[in-house]
mmCIF file with all atom_site columns, N, CA and C in Angstrom:
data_model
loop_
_atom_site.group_PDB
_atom_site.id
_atom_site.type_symbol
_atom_site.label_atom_id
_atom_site.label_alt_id
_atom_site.label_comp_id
_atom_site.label_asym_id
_atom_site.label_entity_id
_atom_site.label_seq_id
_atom_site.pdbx_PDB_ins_code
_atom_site.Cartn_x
_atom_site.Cartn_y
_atom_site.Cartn_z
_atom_site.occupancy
_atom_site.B_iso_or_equiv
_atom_site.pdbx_formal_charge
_atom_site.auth_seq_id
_atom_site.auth_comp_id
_atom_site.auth_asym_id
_atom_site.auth_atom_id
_atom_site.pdbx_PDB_model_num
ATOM 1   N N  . UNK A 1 1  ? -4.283  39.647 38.112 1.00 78.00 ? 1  UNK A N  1
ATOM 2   C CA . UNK A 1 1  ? -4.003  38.535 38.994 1.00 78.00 ? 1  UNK A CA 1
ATOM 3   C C  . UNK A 1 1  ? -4.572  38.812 40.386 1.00 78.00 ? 1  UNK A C  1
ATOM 4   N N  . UNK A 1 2  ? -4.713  39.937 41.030 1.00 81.00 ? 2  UNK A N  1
ATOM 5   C CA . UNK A 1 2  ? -4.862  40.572 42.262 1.00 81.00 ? 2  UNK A CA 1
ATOM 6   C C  . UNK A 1 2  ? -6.548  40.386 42.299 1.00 81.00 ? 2  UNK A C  1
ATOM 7   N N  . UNK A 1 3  ? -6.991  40.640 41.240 1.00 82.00 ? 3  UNK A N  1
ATOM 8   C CA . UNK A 1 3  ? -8.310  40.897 41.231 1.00 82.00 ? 3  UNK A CA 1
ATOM 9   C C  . UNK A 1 3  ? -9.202  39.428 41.464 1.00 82.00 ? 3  UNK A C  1
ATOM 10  N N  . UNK A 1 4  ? -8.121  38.255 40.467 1.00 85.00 ? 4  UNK A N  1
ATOM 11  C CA . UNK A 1 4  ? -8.610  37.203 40.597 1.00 85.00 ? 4  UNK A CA 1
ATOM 12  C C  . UNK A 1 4  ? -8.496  36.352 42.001 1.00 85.00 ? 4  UNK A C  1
ATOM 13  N N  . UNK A 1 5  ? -7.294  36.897 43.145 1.00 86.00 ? 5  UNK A N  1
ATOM 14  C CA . UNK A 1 5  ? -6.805  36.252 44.000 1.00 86.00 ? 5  UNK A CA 1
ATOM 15  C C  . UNK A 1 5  ? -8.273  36.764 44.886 1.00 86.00 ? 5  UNK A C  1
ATOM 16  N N  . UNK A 1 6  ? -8.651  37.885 44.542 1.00 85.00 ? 6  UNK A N  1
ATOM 17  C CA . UNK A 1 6  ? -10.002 38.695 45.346 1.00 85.00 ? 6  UNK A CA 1
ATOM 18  C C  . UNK A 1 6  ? -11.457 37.926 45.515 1.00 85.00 ? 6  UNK A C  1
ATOM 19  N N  . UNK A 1 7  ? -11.446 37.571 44.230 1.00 84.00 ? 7  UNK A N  1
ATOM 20  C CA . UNK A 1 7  ? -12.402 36.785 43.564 1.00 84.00 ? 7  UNK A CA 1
ATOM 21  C C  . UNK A 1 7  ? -12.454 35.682 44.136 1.00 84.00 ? 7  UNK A C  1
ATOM 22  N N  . UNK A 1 8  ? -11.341 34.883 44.268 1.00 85.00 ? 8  UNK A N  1
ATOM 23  C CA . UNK A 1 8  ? -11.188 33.527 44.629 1.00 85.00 ? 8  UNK A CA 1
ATOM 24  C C  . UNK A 1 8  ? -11.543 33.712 46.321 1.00 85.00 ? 8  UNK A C  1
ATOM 25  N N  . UNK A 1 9  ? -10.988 34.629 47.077 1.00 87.00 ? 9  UNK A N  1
ATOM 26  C CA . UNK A 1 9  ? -10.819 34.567 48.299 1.00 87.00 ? 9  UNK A CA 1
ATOM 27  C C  . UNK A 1 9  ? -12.194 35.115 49.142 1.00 87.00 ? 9  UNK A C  1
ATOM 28  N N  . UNK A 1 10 ? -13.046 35.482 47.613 1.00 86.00 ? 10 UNK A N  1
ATOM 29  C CA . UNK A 1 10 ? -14.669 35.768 48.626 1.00 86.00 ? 10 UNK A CA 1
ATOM 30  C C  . UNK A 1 10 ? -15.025 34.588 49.310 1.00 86.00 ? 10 UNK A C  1
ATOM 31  N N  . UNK A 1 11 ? -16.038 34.976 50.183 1.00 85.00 ? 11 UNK A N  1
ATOM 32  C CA . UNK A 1 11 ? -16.699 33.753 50.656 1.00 85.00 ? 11 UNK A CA 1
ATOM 33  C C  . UNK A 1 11 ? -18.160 33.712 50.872 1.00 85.00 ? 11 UNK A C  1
ATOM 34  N N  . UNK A 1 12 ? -18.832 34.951 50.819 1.00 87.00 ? 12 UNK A N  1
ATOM 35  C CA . UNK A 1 12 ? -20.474 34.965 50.484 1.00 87.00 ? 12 UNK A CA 1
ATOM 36  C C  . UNK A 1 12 ? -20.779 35.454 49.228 1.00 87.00 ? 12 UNK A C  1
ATOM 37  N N  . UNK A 1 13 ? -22.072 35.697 48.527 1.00 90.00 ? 13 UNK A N  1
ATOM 38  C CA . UNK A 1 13 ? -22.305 35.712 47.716 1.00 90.00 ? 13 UNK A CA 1
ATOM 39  C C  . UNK A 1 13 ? -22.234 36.893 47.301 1.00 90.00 ? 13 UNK A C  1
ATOM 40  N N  . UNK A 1 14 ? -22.932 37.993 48.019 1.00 89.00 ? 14 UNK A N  1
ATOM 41  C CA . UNK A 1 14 ? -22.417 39.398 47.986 1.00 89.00 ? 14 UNK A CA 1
ATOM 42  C C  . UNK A 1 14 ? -21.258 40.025 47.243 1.00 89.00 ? 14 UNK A C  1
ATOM 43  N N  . UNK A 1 15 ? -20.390 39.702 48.334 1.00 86.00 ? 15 UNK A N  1
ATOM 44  C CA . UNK A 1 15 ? -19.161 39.668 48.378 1.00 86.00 ? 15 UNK A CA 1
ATOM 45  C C  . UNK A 1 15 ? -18.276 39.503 46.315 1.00 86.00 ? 15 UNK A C  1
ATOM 46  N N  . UNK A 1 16 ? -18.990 38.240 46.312 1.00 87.00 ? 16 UNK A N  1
ATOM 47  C CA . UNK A 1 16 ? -18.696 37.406 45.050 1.00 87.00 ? 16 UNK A CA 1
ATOM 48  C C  . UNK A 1 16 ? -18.893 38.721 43.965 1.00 87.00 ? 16 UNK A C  1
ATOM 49  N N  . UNK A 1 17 ? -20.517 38.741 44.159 1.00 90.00 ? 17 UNK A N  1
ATOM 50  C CA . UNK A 1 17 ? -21.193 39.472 42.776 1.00 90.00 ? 17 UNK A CA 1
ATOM 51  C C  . UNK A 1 17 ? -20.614 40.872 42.668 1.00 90.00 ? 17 UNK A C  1
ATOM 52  N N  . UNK A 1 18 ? -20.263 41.451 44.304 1.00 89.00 ? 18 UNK A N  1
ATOM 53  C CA . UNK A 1 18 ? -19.514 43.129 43.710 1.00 89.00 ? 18 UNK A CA 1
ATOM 54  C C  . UNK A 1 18 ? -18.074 42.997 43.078 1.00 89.00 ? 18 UNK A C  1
ATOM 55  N N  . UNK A 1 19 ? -17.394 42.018 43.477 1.00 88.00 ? 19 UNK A N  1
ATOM 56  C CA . UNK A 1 19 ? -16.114 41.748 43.223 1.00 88.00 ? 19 UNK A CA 1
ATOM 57  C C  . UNK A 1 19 ? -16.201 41.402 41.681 1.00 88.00 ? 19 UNK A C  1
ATOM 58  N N  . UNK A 1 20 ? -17.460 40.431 40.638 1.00 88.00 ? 20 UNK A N  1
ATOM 59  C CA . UNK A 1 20 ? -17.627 40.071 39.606 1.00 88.00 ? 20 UNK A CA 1
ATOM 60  C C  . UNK A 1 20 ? -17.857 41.402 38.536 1.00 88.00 ? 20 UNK A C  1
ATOM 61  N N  . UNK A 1 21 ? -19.196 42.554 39.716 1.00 91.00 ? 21 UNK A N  1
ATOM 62  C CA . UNK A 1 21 ? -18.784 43.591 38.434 1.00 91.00 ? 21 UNK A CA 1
ATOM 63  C C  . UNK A 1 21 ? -18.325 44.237 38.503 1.00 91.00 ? 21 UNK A C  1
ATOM 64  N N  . UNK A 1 22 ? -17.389 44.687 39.567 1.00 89.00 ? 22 UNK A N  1
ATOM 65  C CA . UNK A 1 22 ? -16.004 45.401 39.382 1.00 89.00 ? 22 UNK A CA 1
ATOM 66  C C  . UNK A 1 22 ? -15.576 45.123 37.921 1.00 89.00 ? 22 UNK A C  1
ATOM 67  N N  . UNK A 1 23 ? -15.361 43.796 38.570 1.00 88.00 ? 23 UNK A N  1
ATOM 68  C CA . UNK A 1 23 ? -13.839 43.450 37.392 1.00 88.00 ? 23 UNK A CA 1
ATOM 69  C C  . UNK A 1 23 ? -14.681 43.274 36.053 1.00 88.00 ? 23 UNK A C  1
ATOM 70  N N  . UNK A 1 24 ? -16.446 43.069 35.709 1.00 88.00 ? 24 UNK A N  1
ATOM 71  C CA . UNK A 1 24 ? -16.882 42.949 34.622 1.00 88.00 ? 24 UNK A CA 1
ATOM 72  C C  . UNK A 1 24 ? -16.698 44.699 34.095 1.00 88.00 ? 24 UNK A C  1
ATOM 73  N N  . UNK A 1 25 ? -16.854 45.498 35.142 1.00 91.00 ? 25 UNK A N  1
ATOM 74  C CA . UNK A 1 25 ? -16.550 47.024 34.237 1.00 91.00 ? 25 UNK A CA 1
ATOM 75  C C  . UNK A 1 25 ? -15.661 47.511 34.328 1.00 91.00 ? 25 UNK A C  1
ATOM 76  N N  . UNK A 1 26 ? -14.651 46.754 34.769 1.00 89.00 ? 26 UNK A N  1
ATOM 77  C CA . UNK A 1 26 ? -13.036 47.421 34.288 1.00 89.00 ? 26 UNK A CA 1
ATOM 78  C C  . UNK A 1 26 ? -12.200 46.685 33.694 1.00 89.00 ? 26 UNK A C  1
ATOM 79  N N  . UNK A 1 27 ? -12.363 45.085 33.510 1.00 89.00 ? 27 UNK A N  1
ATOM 80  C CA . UNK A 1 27 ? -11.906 44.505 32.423 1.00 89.00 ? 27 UNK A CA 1
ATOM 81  C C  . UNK A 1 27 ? -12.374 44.853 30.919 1.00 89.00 ? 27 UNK A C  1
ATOM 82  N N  . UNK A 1 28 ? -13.499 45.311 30.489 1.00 90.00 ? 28 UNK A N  1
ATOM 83  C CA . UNK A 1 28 ? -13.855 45.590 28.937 1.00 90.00 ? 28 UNK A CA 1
ATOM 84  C C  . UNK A 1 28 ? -13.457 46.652 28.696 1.00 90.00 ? 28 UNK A C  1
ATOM 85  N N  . UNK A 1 29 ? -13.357 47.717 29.796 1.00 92.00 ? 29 UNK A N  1
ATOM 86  C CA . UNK A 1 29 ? -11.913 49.131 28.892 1.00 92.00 ? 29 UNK A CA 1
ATOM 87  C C  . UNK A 1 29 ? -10.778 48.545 28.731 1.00 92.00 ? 29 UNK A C  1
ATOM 88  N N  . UNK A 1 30 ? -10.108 48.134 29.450 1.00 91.00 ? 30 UNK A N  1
ATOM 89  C CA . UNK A 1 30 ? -9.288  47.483 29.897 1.00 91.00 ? 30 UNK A CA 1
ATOM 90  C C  . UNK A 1 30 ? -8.450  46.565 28.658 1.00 91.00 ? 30 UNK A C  1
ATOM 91  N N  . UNK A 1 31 ? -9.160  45.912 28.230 1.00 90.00 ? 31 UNK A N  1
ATOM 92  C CA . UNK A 1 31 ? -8.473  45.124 27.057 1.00 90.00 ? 31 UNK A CA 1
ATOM 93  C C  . UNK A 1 31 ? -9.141  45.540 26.062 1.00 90.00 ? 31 UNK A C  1
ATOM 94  N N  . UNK A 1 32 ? -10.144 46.361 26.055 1.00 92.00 ? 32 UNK A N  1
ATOM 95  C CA . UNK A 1 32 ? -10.036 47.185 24.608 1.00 92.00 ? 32 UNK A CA 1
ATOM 96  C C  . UNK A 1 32 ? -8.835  48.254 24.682 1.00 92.00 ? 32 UNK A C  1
ATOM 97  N N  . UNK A 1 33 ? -8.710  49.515 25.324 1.00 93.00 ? 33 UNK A N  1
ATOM 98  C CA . UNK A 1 33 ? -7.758  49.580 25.528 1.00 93.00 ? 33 UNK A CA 1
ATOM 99  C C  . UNK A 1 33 ? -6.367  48.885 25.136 1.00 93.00 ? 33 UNK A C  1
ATOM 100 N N  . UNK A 1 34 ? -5.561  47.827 25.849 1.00 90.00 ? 34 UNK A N  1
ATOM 101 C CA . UNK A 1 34 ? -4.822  47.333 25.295 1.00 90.00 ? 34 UNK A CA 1
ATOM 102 C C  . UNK A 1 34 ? -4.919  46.586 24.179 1.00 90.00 ? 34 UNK A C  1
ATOM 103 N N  . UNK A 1 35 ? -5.781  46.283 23.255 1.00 89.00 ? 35 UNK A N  1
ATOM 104 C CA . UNK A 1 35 ? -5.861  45.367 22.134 1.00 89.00 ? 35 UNK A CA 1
ATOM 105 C C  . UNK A 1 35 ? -5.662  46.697 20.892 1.00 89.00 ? 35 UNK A C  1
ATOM 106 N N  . UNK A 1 36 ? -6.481  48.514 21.305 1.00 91.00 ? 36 UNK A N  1
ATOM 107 C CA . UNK A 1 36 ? -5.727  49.611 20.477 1.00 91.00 ? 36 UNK A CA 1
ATOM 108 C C  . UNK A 1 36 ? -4.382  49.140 20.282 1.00 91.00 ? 36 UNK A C  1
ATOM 109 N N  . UNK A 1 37 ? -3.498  49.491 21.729 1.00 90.00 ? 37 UNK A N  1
ATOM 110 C CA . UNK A 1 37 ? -2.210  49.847 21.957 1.00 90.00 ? 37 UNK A CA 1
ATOM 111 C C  . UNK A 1 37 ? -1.383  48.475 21.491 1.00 90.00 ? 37 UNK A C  1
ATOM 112 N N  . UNK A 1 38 ? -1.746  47.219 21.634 1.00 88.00 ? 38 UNK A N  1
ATOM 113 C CA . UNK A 1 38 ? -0.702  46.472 20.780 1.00 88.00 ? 38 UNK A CA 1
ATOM 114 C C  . UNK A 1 38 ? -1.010  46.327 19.057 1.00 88.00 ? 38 UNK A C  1
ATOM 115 N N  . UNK A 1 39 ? -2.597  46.791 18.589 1.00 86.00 ? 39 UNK A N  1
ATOM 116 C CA . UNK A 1 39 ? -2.590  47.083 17.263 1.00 86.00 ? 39 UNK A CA 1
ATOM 117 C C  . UNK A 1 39 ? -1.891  48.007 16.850 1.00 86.00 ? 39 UNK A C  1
ATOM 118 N N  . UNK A 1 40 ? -1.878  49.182 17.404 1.00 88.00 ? 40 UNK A N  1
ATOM 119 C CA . UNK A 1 40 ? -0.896  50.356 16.848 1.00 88.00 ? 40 UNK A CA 1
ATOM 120 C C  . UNK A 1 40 ? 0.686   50.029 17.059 1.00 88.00 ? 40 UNK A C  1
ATOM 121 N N  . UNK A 1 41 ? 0.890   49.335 18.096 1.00 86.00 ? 41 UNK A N  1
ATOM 122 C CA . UNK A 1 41 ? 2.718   49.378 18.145 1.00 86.00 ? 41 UNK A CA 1
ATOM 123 C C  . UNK A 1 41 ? 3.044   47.752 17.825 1.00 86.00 ? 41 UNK A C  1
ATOM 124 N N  . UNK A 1 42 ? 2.191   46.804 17.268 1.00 83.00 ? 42 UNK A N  1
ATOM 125 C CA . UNK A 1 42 ? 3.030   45.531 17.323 1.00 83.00 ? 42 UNK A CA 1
ATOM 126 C C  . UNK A 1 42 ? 2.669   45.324 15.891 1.00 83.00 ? 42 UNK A C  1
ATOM 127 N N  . UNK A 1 43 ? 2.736   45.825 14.460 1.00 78.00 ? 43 UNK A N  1
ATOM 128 C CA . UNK A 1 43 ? 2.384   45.398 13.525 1.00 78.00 ? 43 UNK A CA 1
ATOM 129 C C  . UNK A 1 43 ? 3.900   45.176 12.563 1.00 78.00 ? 43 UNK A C  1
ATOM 130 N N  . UNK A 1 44 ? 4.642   45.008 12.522 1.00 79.00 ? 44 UNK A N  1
ATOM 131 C CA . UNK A 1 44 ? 5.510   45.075 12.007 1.00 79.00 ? 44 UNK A CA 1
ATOM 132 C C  . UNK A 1 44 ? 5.711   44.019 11.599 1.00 79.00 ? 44 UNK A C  1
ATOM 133 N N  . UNK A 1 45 ? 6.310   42.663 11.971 1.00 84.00 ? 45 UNK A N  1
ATOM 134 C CA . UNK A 1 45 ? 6.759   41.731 11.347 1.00 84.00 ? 45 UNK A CA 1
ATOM 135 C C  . UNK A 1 45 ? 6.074   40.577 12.033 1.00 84.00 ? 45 UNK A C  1
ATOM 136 N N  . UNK A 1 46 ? 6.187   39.169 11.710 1.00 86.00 ? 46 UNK A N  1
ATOM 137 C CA . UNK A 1 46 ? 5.338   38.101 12.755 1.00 86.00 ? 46 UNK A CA 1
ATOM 138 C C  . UNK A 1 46 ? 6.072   37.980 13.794 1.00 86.00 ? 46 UNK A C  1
ATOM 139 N N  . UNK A 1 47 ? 7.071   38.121 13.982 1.00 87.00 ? 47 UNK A N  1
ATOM 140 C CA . UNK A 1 47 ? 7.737   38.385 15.759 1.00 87.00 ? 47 UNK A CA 1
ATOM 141 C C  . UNK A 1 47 ? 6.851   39.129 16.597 1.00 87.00 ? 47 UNK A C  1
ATOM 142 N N  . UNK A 1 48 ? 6.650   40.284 16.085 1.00 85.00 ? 48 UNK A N  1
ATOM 143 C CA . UNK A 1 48 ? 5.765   41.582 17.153 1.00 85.00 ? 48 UNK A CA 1
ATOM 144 C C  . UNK A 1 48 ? 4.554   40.626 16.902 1.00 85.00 ? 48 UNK A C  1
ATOM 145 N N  . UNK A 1 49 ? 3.764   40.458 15.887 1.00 85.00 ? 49 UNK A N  1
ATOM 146 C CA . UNK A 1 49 ? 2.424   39.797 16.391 1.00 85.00 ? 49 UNK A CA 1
ATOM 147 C C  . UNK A 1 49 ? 2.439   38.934 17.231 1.00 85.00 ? 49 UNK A C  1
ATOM 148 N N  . UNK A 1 50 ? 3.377   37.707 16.992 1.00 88.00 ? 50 UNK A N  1
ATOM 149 C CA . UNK A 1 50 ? 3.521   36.887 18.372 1.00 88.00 ? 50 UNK A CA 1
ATOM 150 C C  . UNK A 1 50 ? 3.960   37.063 19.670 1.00 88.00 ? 50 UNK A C  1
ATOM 151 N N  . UNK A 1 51 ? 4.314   37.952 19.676 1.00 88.00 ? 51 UNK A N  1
ATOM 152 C CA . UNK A 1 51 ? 4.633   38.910 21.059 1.00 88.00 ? 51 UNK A CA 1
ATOM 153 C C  . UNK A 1 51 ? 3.429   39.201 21.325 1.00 88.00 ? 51 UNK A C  1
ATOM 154 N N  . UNK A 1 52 ? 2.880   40.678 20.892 1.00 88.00 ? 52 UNK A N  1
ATOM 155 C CA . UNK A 1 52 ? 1.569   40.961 21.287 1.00 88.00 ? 52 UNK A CA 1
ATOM 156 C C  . UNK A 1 52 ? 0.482   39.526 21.614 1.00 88.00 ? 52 UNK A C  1
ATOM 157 N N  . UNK A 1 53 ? 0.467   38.368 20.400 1.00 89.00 ? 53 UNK A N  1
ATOM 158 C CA . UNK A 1 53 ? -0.518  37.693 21.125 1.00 89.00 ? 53 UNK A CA 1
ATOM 159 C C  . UNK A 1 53 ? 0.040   36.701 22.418 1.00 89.00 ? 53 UNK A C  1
ATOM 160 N N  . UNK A 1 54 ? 1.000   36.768 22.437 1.00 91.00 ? 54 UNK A N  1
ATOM 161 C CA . UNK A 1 54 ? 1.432   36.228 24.064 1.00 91.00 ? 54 UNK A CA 1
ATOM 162 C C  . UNK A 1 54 ? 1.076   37.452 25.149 1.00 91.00 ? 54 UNK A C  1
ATOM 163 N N  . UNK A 1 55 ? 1.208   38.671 25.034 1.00 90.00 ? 55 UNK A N  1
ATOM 164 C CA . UNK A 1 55 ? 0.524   39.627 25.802 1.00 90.00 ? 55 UNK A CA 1
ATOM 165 C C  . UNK A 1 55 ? -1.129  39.343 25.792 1.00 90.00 ? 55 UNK A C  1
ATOM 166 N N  . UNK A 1 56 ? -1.636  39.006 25.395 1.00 91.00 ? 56 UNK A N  1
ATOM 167 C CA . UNK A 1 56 ? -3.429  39.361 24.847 1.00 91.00 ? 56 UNK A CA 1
ATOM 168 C C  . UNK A 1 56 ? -3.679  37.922 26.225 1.00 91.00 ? 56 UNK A C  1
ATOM 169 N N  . UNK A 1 57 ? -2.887  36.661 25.664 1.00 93.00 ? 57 UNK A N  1
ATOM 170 C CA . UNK A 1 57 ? -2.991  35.303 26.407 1.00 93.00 ? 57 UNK A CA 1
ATOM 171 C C  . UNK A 1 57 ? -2.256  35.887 27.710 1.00 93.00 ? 57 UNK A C  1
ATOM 172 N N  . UNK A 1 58 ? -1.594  36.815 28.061 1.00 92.00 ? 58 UNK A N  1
ATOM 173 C CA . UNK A 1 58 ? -1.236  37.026 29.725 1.00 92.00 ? 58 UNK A CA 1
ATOM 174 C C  . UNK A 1 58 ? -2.281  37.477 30.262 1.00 92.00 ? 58 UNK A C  1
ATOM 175 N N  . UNK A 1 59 ? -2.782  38.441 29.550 1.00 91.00 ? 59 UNK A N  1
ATOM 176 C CA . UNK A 1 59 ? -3.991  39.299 30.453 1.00 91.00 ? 59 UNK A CA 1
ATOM 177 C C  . UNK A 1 59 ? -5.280  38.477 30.102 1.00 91.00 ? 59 UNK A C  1
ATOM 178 N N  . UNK A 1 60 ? -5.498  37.501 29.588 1.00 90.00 ? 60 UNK A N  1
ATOM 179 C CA . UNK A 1 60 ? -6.794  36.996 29.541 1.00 90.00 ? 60 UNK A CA 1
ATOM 180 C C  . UNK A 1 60 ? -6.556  35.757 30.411 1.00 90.00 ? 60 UNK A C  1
ATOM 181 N N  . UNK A 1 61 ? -5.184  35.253 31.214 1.00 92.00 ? 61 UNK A N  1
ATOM 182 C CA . UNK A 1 61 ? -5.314  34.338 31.833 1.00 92.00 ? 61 UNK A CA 1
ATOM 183 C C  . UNK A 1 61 ? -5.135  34.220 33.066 1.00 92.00 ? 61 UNK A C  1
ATOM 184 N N  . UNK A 1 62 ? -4.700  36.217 33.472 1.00 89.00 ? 62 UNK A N  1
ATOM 185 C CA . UNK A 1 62 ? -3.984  36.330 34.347 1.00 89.00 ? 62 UNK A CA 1
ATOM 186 C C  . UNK A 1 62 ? -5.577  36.402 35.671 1.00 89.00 ? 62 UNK A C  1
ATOM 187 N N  . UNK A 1 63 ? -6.554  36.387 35.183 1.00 88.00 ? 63 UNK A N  1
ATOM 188 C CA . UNK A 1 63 ? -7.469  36.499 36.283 1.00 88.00 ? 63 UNK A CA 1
ATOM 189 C C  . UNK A 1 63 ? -8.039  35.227 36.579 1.00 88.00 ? 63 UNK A C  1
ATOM 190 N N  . UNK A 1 64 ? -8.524  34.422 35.687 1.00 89.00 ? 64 UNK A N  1
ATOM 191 C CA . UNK A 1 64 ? -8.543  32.953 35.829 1.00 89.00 ? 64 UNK A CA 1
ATOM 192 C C  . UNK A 1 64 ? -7.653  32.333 37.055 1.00 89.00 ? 64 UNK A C  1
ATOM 193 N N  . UNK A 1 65 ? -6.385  32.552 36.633 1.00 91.00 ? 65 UNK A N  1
ATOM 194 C CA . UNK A 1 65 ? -4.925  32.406 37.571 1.00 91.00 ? 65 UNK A CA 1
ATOM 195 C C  . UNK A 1 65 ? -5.233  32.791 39.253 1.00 91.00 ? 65 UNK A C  1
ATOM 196 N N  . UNK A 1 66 ? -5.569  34.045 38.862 1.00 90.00 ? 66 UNK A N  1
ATOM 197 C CA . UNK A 1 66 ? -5.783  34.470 40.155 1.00 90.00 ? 66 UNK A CA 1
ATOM 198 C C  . UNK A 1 66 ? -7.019  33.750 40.950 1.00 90.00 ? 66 UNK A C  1
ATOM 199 N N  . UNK A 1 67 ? -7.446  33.648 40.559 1.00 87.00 ? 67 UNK A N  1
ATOM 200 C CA . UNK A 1 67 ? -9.053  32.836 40.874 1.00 87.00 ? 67 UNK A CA 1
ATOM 201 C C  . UNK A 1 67 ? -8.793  31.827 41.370 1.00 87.00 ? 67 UNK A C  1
ATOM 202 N N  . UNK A 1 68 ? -7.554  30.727 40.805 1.00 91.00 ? 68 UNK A N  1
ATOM 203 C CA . UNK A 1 68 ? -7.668  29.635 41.320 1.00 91.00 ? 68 UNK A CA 1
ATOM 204 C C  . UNK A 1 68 ? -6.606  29.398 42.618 1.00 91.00 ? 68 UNK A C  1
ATOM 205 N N  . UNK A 1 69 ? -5.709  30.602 42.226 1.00 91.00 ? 69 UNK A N  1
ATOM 206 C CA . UNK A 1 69 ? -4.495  31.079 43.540 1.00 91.00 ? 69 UNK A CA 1
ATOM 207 C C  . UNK A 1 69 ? -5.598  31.152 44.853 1.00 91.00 ? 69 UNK A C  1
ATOM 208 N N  . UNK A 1 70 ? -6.790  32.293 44.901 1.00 89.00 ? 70 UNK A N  1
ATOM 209 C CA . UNK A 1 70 ? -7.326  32.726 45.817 1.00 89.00 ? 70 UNK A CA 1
ATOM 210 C C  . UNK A 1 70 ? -7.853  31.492 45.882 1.00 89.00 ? 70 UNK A C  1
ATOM 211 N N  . UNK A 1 71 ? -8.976  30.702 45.657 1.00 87.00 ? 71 UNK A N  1
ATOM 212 C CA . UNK A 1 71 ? -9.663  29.294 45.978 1.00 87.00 ? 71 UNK A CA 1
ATOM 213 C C  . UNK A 1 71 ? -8.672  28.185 47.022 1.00 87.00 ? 71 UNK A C  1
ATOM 214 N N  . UNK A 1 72 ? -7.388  28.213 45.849 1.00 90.00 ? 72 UNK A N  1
ATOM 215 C CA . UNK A 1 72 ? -6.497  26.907 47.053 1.00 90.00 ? 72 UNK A CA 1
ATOM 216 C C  . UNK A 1 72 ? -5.959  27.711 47.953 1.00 90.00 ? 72 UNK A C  1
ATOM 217 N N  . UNK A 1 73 ? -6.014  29.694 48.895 1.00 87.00 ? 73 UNK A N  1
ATOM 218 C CA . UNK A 1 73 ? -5.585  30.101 50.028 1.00 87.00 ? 73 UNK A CA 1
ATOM 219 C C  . UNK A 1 73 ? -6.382  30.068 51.581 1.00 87.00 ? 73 UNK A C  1
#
């Protein structure tokens, strides 16, 4: 969310593109990473899968979010 409020709140282009591959090379460990860790601990019944995929939809929306937080500050 922080990253996206960052994103949103650039204002030259510069600015924009280091802030873009930051977050382009630390978002793809990042949710690989967590997509291991809820395969290994959420397999159990369809409760845990739907859990985990409400986790997968937090972190894939949570920068978007932020993006549009930072734009309307």
């Amino acid at each position: 969310l922080f990253e996206g409020i960052a994103l949103g709140l650039s204002s030259n282009l510069a600015a924009t593109m280091n802030i873009m591959l930051a977050l382009l090379f630390h978002k793809i460990p990042d949710g690989m990473s967590l997509g291991i860790s809820l395969s290994k601990n959420f397999r159990k019944d369809e409760e845990e899968k739907k859990r985990a995929m409400r986790l997968v939809l937090a972190f894939s929306f949570s920068t978007p979010v932020g993006i549009i937080i930072g734009m309307l500050l």
